[in-house]
Coordinates of C-alpha atoms in Angstrom, one line a residue:
M1 CA 0.0 0.0 0.0
M2 CA 1.2 3.5 -0.8
L3 CA 2.4 5.6 2.1
G4 CA -0.3 7.9 3.4
R5 CA 2.0 10.9 2.9
S6 CA 2.6 10.1 -0.8
A7 CA -1.1 9.4 -1.3
A8 CA -2.0 12.7 0.2
N9 CA 0.6 14.5 -1.9
L10 CA -1.0 13.1 -5.1
F11 CA -4.5 13.8 -3.9
W12 CA -3.8 17.4 -3.1
M13 CA -1.5 18.0 -6.1
S14 CA -4.6 17.4 -8.3
R15 CA -6.9 19.3 -6.0
Y16 CA -4.7 22.4 -6.1
V17 CA -4.3 22.3 -9.9
E18 CA -8.1 22.0 -10.2
R19 CA -8.7 24.7 -7.7
A20 CA -6.4 27.1 -9.5
E21 CA -8.5 26.6 -12.6
N22 CA -11.7 26.9 -10.6
M23 CA -10.7 30.2 -9.1
A24 CA -10.1 31.5 -12.6
R25 CA -13.6 30.2 -13.6
L26 CA -15.2 31.9 -10.5
L27 CA -13.5 35.2 -11.2
E28 CA -14.6 35.0 -14.8
V29 CA -18.2 34.7 -13.7
G30 CA -17.9 37.7 -11.4
Y31 CA -16.0 39.8 -13.9
R32 CA -18.4 39.2 -16.8
M33 CA -21.4 39.8 -14.6
S34 CA -19.8 43.0 -13.3
L35 CA -19.7 44.4 -16.9
T36 CA -23.5 44.6 -16.9
E37 CA -23.7 47.0 -13.9
R38 CA -22.7 50.6 -13.3
S39 CA -21.3 52.0 -10.0
E40 CA -19.9 55.5 -9.2
D41 CA -17.1 54.1 -7.0
G42 CA -16.4 51.1 -9.2
S43 CA -17.7 48.6 -6.6
S44 CA -19.6 45.6 -7.9
E45 CA -22.3 43.5 -6.2
Y46 CA -21.6 40.7 -8.7
L47 CA -18.0 40.5 -7.6
L48 CA -19.1 40.5 -4.0
S49 CA -21.4 37.6 -4.9
M50 CA -18.5 35.7 -6.3
L51 CA -16.5 36.3 -3.2
Q52 CA -19.4 35.1 -1.0
A53 CA -19.7 31.9 -3.1
A54 CA -16.0 31.3 -2.8
E55 CA -16.2 31.9 1.0
A56 CA -13.6 34.6 0.6
E57 CA -15.6 37.7 1.5
E58 CA -14.3 38.1 5.0
A59 CA -10.7 37.6 4.1
F60 CA -11.0 40.1 1.2
K61 CA -12.6 42.8 3.3
E62 CA -9.8 42.5 5.9
K63 CA -7.5 43.9 3.2
H64 CA -9.7 46.0 0.8
E65 CA -12.4 48.5 1.3
T66 CA -13.9 48.6 -2.2
V67 CA -15.0 45.5 -4.1
D68 CA -13.8 46.5 -7.5
I69 CA -12.3 44.4 -10.3
A70 CA -8.7 45.4 -9.7
S71 CA -8.8 44.5 -6.0
V72 CA -10.8 41.3 -6.5
A73 CA -8.6 40.1 -9.4
H74 CA -5.4 40.7 -7.4
F75 CA -6.9 38.9 -4.4
M76 CA -8.1 35.9 -6.3
L77 CA -5.1 35.6 -8.6
F78 CA -1.9 36.8 -6.9
D79 CA -2.5 37.4 -3.2
T80 CA -0.4 34.8 -1.4
D81 CA -2.2 35.6 1.9
N82 CA -5.3 34.1 0.2
P83 CA -4.8 30.3 0.4
S84 CA -7.2 29.8 -2.5
S85 CA -5.6 32.3 -4.9
V86 CA -4.3 30.9 -8.1
K87 CA -0.8 31.7 -7.2
S88 CA -1.1 29.9 -3.8
C89 CA -2.8 26.9 -5.5
L90 CA -0.1 26.6 -8.1
F91 CA 2.6 26.9 -5.5
N92 CA 1.1 24.2 -3.3
A93 CA 0.4 21.9 -6.3
R94 CA 4.0 22.2 -7.3
T95 CA 5.2 21.6 -3.8
N96 CA 3.1 18.4 -3.5
A97 CA 4.3 17.2 -6.9
K98 CA 7.9 17.8 -5.9
S99 CA 7.4 15.6 -2.9
V100 CA 6.3 12.7 -5.1
R101 CA 8.5 13.4 -8.1
T102 CA 9.2 9.7 -8.6
E103 CA 5.5 8.9 -8.5
I104 CA 4.5 11.2 -11.4
T105 CA 5.7 11.3 -15.0
T106 CA 8.2 13.8 -16.6
D107 CA 5.4 15.2 -18.7
M108 CA 3.3 15.9 -15.6
W109 CA 6.1 17.6 -13.8
E110 CA 7.2 19.7 -16.7
S111 CA 3.7 20.9 -17.3
L112 CA 3.1 21.9 -13.7
N113 CA 6.5 23.4 -13.2
G114 CA 6.3 25.3 -16.5
T115 CA 2.9 26.7 -15.5
W116 CA 4.2 27.8 -12.1
L117 CA 7.3 29.5 -13.6
E118 CA 5.2 31.4 -16.2
F119 CA 2.6 32.5 -13.7
S120 CA 5.2 33.6 -11.1
Q121 CA 6.8 36.0 -13.7
V122 CA 3.5 37.8 -14.5
Q123 CA 3.1 41.4 -13.3
P124 CA -0.4 41.8 -11.9
R125 CA -0.8 45.3 -13.3
Y126 CA -0.5 43.9 -16.8
V127 CA -3.6 41.6 -16.7
L128 CA -6.3 44.0 -15.8
G129 CA -9.1 45.4 -18.0
N130 CA -9.7 43.7 -21.3
K131 CA -6.5 41.6 -20.8
L132 CA -8.1 39.7 -17.8
P133 CA -10.3 37.2 -19.8
S134 CA -7.3 36.0 -21.9
F135 CA -5.2 35.7 -18.8
L136 CA -7.9 33.6 -17.1
Q137 CA -8.0 31.5 -20.2
S138 CA -4.3 30.8 -19.9
V139 CA -4.7 29.6 -16.3
K140 CA -7.4 27.2 -17.5
Q141 CA -5.1 26.0 -20.3
G142 CA -2.3 25.3 -17.9
S143 CA -4.6 23.1 -15.9
N144 CA -5.8 21.3 -19.0
Q145 CA -2.3 20.7 -20.1
F146 CA -1.4 19.1 -16.7
R147 CA -4.6 17.0 -16.8
G148 CA -3.8 15.8 -20.3
A149 CA -0.3 14.8 -19.2
L150 CA -1.8 12.9 -16.2
L151 CA -4.4 11.0 -18.3
G152 CA -2.0 10.3 -21.1
T153 CA 1.2 9.3 -19.3
L154 CA 0.5 8.1 -15.7
M155 CA 0.3 4.4 -15.0
R156 CA -3.2 3.2 -13.8
T157 CA -2.0 2.3 -10.3
D158 CA -3.0 3.6 -6.9
G159 CA -1.2 6.8 -7.5
F160 CA -3.5 7.5 -10.5
A161 CA -6.6 6.8 -8.4
F162 CA -5.5 9.1 -5.6
A163 CA -4.7 11.9 -8.1
Q164 CA -8.0 11.6 -9.9
T165 CA -10.0 11.4 -6.7
G166 CA -8.6 14.7 -5.6
G167 CA -9.3 16.4 -8.9
F168 CA -12.9 15.2 -9.1
I169 CA -13.7 16.2 -5.5
E170 CA -12.4 19.7 -6.1
R171 CA -14.3 20.0 -9.4
A172 CA -17.6 19.0 -7.8
D173 CA -17.0 21.6 -5.1
N174 CA -16.4 24.3 -7.7
T175 CA -19.4 23.5 -9.9
A176 CA -21.5 23.8 -6.8
R177 CA -19.9 27.2 -6.0
I178 CA -20.4 28.5 -9.6
L179 CA -24.1 27.7 -9.3
D180 CA -24.3 29.2 -5.9
V181 CA -23.0 32.5 -7.3
K182 CA -26.4 32.9 -8.8
Y183 CA -28.1 32.6 -5.4
Y184 CA -26.0 35.4 -4.0
V185 CA -26.6 37.6 -7.0
L186 CA -30.4 37.1 -6.8
L187 CA -30.6 37.3 -3.0
P188 CA -31.3 41.1 -2.8
R189 CA -33.2 41.4 -6.0
S190 CA -35.8 38.6 -6.6
S191 CA -37.6 40.8 -9.1
M192 CA -34.9 40.0 -11.6
V193 CA -35.9 36.3 -11.9
G194 CA -36.9 35.4 -15.4
G195 CA -35.8 38.7 -16.9
D196 CA -33.3 39.3 -19.7
V197 CA -30.5 40.1 -17.2
D198 CA -31.4 36.9 -15.3
I199 CA -31.1 34.8 -18.4
Q200 CA -27.8 36.5 -19.4
Q201 CA -26.4 35.7 -16.0
W202 CA -27.4 32.0 -16.3
T203 CA -25.7 31.9 -19.6
M204 CA -22.5 33.2 -18.0
I205 CA -22.7 30.4 -15.4
L206 CA -22.8 27.9 -18.3
R207 CA -19.8 29.6 -20.0
A208 CA -17.8 29.5 -16.7
A209 CA -18.3 25.8 -16.5
S210 CA -17.4 25.3 -20.2
A211 CA -20.9 24.0 -20.7
H212 CA -22.5 26.5 -23.1
R213 CA -22.3 24.5 -26.3
A214 CA -23.0 21.2 -24.6
Y215 CA -26.1 22.6 -23.0
R216 CA -27.5 23.5 -26.4
H217 CA -27.1 19.9 -27.6
I218 CA -29.3 18.7 -24.7
Y219 CA -31.8 21.5 -24.4
H220 CA -32.9 23.2 -27.5
D221 CA -35.2 25.8 -25.9
R222 CA -34.4 29.1 -24.2
Y223 CA -32.0 29.2 -21.3
K224 CA -33.9 28.3 -18.1
A225 CA -32.7 28.2 -14.5
W226 CA -34.4 24.8 -14.1
N227 CA -32.6 23.2 -17.1
I228 CA -29.2 24.8 -16.4
S229 CA -29.3 23.6 -12.8
D230 CA -30.3 20.1 -13.9
F231 CA -27.5 20.0 -16.5
L232 CA -24.8 21.0 -14.0
I233 CA -26.1 18.8 -11.1
F234 CA -27.7 15.6 -12.5
R235 CA -26.5 15.1 -16.1
K236 CA -23.8 12.4 -16.0
E237 CA -22.8 13.2 -19.6
M238 CA -21.5 16.6 -18.5
P239 CA -17.9 16.2 -17.2
R240 CA -18.3 19.0 -14.7
S241 CA -21.7 18.1 -13.3
L242 CA -22.0 17.0 -9.7
A243 CA -23.3 13.6 -10.7
F244 CA -20.4 13.0 -13.1
C245 CA -17.8 14.0 -10.5
C246 CA -19.3 11.8 -7.8
T247 CA -19.6 8.8 -10.1
S248 CA -15.9 9.3 -11.0
V249 CA -14.8 9.5 -7.4
T250 CA -16.7 6.3 -6.7
A251 CA -15.0 4.6 -9.6
M252 CA -11.5 5.7 -8.4
L253 CA -12.2 4.5 -4.8
G254 CA -13.4 1.2 -6.2
M255 CA -10.2 1.0 -8.1
L256 CA -8.3 1.4 -4.8
E257 CA -10.3 -1.4 -3.2
Q258 CA -9.4 -3.7 -6.1
I259 CA -5.7 -2.8 -5.9
Y260 CA -5.5 -3.2 -2.1
G261 CA -7.9 -6.1 -1.8
E262 CA -9.9 -4.6 1.1
P263 CA -12.9 -2.4 1.5
S264 CA -12.9 1.2 2.9
G265 CA -15.7 3.1 4.6
C266 CA -15.1 6.1 2.4
H267 CA -16.0 4.1 -0.7
D268 CA -19.4 3.4 0.8
E269 CA -19.9 7.0 1.6
A270 CA -19.0 8.0 -2.0
I271 CA -21.5 5.4 -3.4
K272 CA -24.3 6.9 -1.3
M273 CA -23.5 10.4 -2.6
A274 CA -23.4 9.2 -6.2
Q275 CA -26.7 7.3 -5.8
F276 CA -28.3 10.4 -4.1
L277 CA -27.4 12.5 -7.1
T278 CA -28.3 10.0 -9.8
A279 CA -31.7 9.5 -8.2
G280 CA -32.5 13.1 -7.7
D281 CA -34.6 15.5 -9.7
M282 CA -34.9 19.3 -10.0
S283 CA -38.4 19.5 -8.4
K284 CA -37.0 18.3 -5.1
V285 CA -34.0 20.6 -5.4
F286 CA -36.1 23.7 -6.0
D287 CA -38.6 22.6 -3.3
Q288 CA -35.7 22.5 -0.8
G289 CA -34.0 25.6 -2.3
L290 CA -31.0 25.6 -4.7
H291 CA -28.7 27.3 -2.2
E292 CA -29.6 24.9 0.6
Y293 CA -29.1 21.9 -1.7
L294 CA -25.7 23.1 -2.8
T295 CA -24.6 24.0 0.7
G296 CA -25.6 20.5 1.8
F297 CA -23.7 18.9 -1.1
M298 CA -20.5 20.9 -0.3
A299 CA -20.7 19.9 3.3
A300 CA -21.1 16.2 2.3
N301 CA -18.2 16.6 -0.1
N302 CA -16.0 17.9 2.7
Q303 CA -17.0 15.0 4.9
L304 CA -16.0 12.6 2.1
T305 CA -12.6 14.3 1.9
N306 CA -12.2 13.7 5.6
A307 CA -13.3 10.1 5.3
I308 CA -10.7 9.5 2.5
S309 CA -8.0 11.1 4.6
E310 CA -8.8 8.8 7.5
S311 CA -9.1 5.7 5.4
Y312 CA -5.8 6.1 3.7
N313 CA -3.8 7.7 6.5
F314 CA -3.3 11.1 4.9
Y315 CA -2.5 12.7 8.3

């Protein structure tokens, strides 16, 4: 059996790479939504909504008075005091990868190390304004390159399973947070529901999840909150949906059981989460409340992370 420390390094290496990409996606949602509003002092309710969904509002306000794009972009991308900033995530991903250098391939290391070196040389003042979207795209491309190296070159052993488990758990958390941005946006202004701005914002949610084109293949009518939520929560064909991520985590934990020849309690917990999602429907979600449902999912996702850590001695 792989040492718990090595398993944890692989698990968190993938989580941090995925989180770096996810922070870029969240910031993209907030940024594009902020372009639709006007404020005398430059502050943005949409950027605040994004910070709230990322659970970063309190930390941000400790350092900044105005929630404007310059301050938020710096905080989410470059601020090393923010443990979830892209820079912090890439640094931690590289540190974890360095600790298990013999467990990963050369392509994986070169991809991650190259992404870190390029990012660390960027001057924050040069990626503001209309340059921000292209910079966020480069962050996502770096993550995709690493993921491609992992899928294309890493042996299908326990190390692969731990790395993939970490990535899918992080991705599920982020999809829930992207959807939850819409809750915080609508919280003070329920009169917007169903209007043109509301539909435009839901479209931005899809784009942030790289799901805009895929959505149109499944649903041929107008963008609707019900359908978009269903697509990002329950559709297993969508690789960023909660159902797809949980099913993938279950498969990876099952792979570990086969390799080690013994069951684990965390696998049973993952199966329950996957079954809950695959058996769900949007009527129950909206009866409960989308925000409440997503909050419950994120809490269960965190519990699963703790169960995995305990089962495989990450600590």
